[in-house]
Coordinates of N, CA and C in Angstrom, one line a residue:
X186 N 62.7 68.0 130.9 CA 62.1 68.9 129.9 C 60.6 69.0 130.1
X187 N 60.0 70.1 130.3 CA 58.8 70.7 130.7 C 57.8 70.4 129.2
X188 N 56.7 69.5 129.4 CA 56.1 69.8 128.2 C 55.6 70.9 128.0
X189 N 55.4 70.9 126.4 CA 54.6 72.1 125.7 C 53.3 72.2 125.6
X190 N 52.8 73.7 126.1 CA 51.5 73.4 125.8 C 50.9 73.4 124.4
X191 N 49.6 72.4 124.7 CA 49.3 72.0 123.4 C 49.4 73.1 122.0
X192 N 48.9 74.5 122.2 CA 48.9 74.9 120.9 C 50.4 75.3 120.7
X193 N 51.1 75.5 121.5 CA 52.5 75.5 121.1 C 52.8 74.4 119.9
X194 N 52.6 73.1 121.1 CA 52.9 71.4 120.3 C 52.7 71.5 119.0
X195 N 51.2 71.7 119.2 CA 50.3 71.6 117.6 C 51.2 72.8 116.3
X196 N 51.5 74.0 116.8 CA 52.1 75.0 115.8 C 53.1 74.4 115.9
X197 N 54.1 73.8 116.3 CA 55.9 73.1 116.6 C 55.3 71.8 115.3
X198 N 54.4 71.1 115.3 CA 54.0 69.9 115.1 C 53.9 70.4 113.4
X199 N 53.1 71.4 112.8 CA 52.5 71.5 111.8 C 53.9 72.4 111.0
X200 N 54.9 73.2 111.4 CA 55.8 74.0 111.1 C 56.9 72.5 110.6
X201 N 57.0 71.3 111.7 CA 58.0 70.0 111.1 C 57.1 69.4 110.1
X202 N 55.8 69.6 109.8 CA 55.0 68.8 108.9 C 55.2 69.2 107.4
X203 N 55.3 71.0 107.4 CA 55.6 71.6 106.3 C 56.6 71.7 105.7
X204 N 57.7 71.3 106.6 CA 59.1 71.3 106.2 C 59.3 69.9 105.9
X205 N 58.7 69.0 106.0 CA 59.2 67.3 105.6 C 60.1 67.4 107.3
X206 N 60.3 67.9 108.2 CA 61.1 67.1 109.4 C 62.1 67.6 109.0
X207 N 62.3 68.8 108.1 CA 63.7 69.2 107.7 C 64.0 70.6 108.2
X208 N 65.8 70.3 108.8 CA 65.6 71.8 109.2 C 66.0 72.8 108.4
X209 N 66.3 72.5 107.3 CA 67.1 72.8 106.3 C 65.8 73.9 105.4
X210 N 64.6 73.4 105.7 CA 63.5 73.4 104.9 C 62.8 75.0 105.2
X211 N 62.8 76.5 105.0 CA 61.8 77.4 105.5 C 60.4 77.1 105.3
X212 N 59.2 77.5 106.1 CA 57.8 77.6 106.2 C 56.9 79.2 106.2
X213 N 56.6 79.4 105.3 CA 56.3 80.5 105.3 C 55.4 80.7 106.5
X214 N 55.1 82.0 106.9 CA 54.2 82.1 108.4 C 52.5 81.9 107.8
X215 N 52.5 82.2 106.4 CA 50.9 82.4 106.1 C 50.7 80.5 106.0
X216 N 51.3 79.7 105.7 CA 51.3 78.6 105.7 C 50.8 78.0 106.6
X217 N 51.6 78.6 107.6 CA 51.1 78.0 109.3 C 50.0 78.6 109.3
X218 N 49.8 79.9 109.6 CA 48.4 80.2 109.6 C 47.4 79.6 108.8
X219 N 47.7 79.1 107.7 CA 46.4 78.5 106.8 C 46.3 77.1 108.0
X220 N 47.4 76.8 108.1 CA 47.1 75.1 108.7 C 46.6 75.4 110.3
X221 N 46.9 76.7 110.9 CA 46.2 76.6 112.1 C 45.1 77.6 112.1
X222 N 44.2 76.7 111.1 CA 42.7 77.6 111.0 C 41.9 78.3 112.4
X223 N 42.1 77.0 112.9 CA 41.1 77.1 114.4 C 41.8 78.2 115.5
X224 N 42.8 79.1 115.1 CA 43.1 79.8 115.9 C 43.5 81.2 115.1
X225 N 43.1 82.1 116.2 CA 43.5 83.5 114.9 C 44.9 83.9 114.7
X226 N 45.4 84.4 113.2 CA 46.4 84.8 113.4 C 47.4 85.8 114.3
X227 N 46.6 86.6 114.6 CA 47.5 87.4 115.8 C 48.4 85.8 117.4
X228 N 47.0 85.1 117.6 CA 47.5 84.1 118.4 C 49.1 83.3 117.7
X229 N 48.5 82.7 116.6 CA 49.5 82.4 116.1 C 50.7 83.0 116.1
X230 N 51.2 83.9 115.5 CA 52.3 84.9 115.8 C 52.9 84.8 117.1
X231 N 52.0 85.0 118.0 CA 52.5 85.0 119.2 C 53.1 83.5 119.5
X232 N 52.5 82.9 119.2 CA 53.0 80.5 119.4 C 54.5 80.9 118.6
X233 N 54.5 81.5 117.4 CA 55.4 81.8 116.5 C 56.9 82.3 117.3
X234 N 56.7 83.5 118.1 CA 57.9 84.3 118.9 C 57.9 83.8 119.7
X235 N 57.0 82.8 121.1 CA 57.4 81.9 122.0 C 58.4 80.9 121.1
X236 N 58.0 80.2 120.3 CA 58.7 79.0 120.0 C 60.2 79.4 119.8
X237 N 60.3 80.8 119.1 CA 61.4 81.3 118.8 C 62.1 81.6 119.9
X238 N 61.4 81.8 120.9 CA 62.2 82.3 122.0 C 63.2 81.4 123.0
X239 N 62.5 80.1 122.7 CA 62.6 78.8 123.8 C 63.9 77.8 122.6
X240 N 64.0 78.7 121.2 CA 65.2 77.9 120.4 C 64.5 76.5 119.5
X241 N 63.1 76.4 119.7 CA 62.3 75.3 118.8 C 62.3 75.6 117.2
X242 N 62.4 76.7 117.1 CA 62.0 77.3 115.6 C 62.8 78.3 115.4
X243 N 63.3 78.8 114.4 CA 64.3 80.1 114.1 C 63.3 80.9 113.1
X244 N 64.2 82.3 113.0 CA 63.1 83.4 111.9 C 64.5 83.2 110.8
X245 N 64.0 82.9 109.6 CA 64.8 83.0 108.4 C 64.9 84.6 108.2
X246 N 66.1 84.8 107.5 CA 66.0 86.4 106.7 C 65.5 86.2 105.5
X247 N 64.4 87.3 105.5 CA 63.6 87.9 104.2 C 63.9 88.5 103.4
X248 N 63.7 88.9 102.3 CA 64.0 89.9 101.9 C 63.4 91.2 102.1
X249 N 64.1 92.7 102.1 CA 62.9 93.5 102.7 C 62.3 93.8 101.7
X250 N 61.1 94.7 102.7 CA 60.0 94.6 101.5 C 58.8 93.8 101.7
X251 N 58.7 92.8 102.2 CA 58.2 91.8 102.0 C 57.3 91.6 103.1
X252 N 56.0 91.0 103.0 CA 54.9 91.3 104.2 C 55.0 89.9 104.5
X253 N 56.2 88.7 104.7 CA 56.1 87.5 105.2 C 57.4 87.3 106.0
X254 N 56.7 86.3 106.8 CA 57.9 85.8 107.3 C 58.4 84.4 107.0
X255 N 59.7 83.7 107.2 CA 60.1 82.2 107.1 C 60.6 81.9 108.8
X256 N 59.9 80.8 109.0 CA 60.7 80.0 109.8 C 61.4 78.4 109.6
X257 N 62.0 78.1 110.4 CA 62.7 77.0 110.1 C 62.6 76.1 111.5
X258 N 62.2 74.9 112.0 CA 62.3 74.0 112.8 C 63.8 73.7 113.1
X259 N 64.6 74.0 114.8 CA 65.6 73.9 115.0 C 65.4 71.9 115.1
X260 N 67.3 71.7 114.8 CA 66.7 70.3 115.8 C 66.7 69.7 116.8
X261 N 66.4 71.2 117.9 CA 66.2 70.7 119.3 C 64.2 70.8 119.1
X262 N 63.8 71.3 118.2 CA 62.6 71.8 118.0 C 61.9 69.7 117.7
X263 N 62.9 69.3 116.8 CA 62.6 67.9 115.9 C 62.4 66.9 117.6
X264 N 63.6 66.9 118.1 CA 64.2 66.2 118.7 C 62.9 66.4 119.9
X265 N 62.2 67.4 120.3 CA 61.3 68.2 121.2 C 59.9 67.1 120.8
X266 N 60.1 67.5 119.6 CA 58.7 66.0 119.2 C 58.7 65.1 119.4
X267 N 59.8 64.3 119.1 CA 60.2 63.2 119.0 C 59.7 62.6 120.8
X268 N 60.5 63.5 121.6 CA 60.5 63.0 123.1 C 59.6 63.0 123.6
X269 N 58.5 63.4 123.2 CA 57.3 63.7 123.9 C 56.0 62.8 123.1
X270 N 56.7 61.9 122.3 CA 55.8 61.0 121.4 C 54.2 61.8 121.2
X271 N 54.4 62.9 120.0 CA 53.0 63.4 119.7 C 53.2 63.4 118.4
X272 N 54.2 62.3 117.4 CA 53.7 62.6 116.1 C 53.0 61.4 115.9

């Protein structure tokens, strides 16, 4: 298993933070972005659809209408932390 780079880690890191480690739990996207100050949101977004792409994170359904998104920490996303001892 290839580690992640760091701002991936750090967005993967802060998305299990908001949810309690749950995967059960959605995270709204403005959430993450509040917690990943130091980087702009368009960046973010983008950490957001990699994570999603590699199966760390899933996109919840919204309702439409709606100018947000939910994600959810898979638990290969948990188990991804866990292995690489960064909590």
């Amino acid at each position: 298993m290839d580690p992640l780079q760091d701002d991936l880690r750090n967005i993967l890191n802060i998305i299990a933070d908001l949810a309690n480690n749950n995967t059960e739990h959605a995270v709204f996207d403005h959430a993450i972005i509040a917690e990943s100050s130091n980087l702009p949101p368009y960046e973010i977004r983008n950490y957001l659809d990699e994570l999603k792409s590699i199966g760390l994170i899933q996109e919840d359904n919204k309702p439409t209408g709606t100018n947000f998104r939910l994600y959810r920490i898979t638990r290969e996303g948990l188990n991804r932390l866990e292995n690489q001892d960064i909590r």
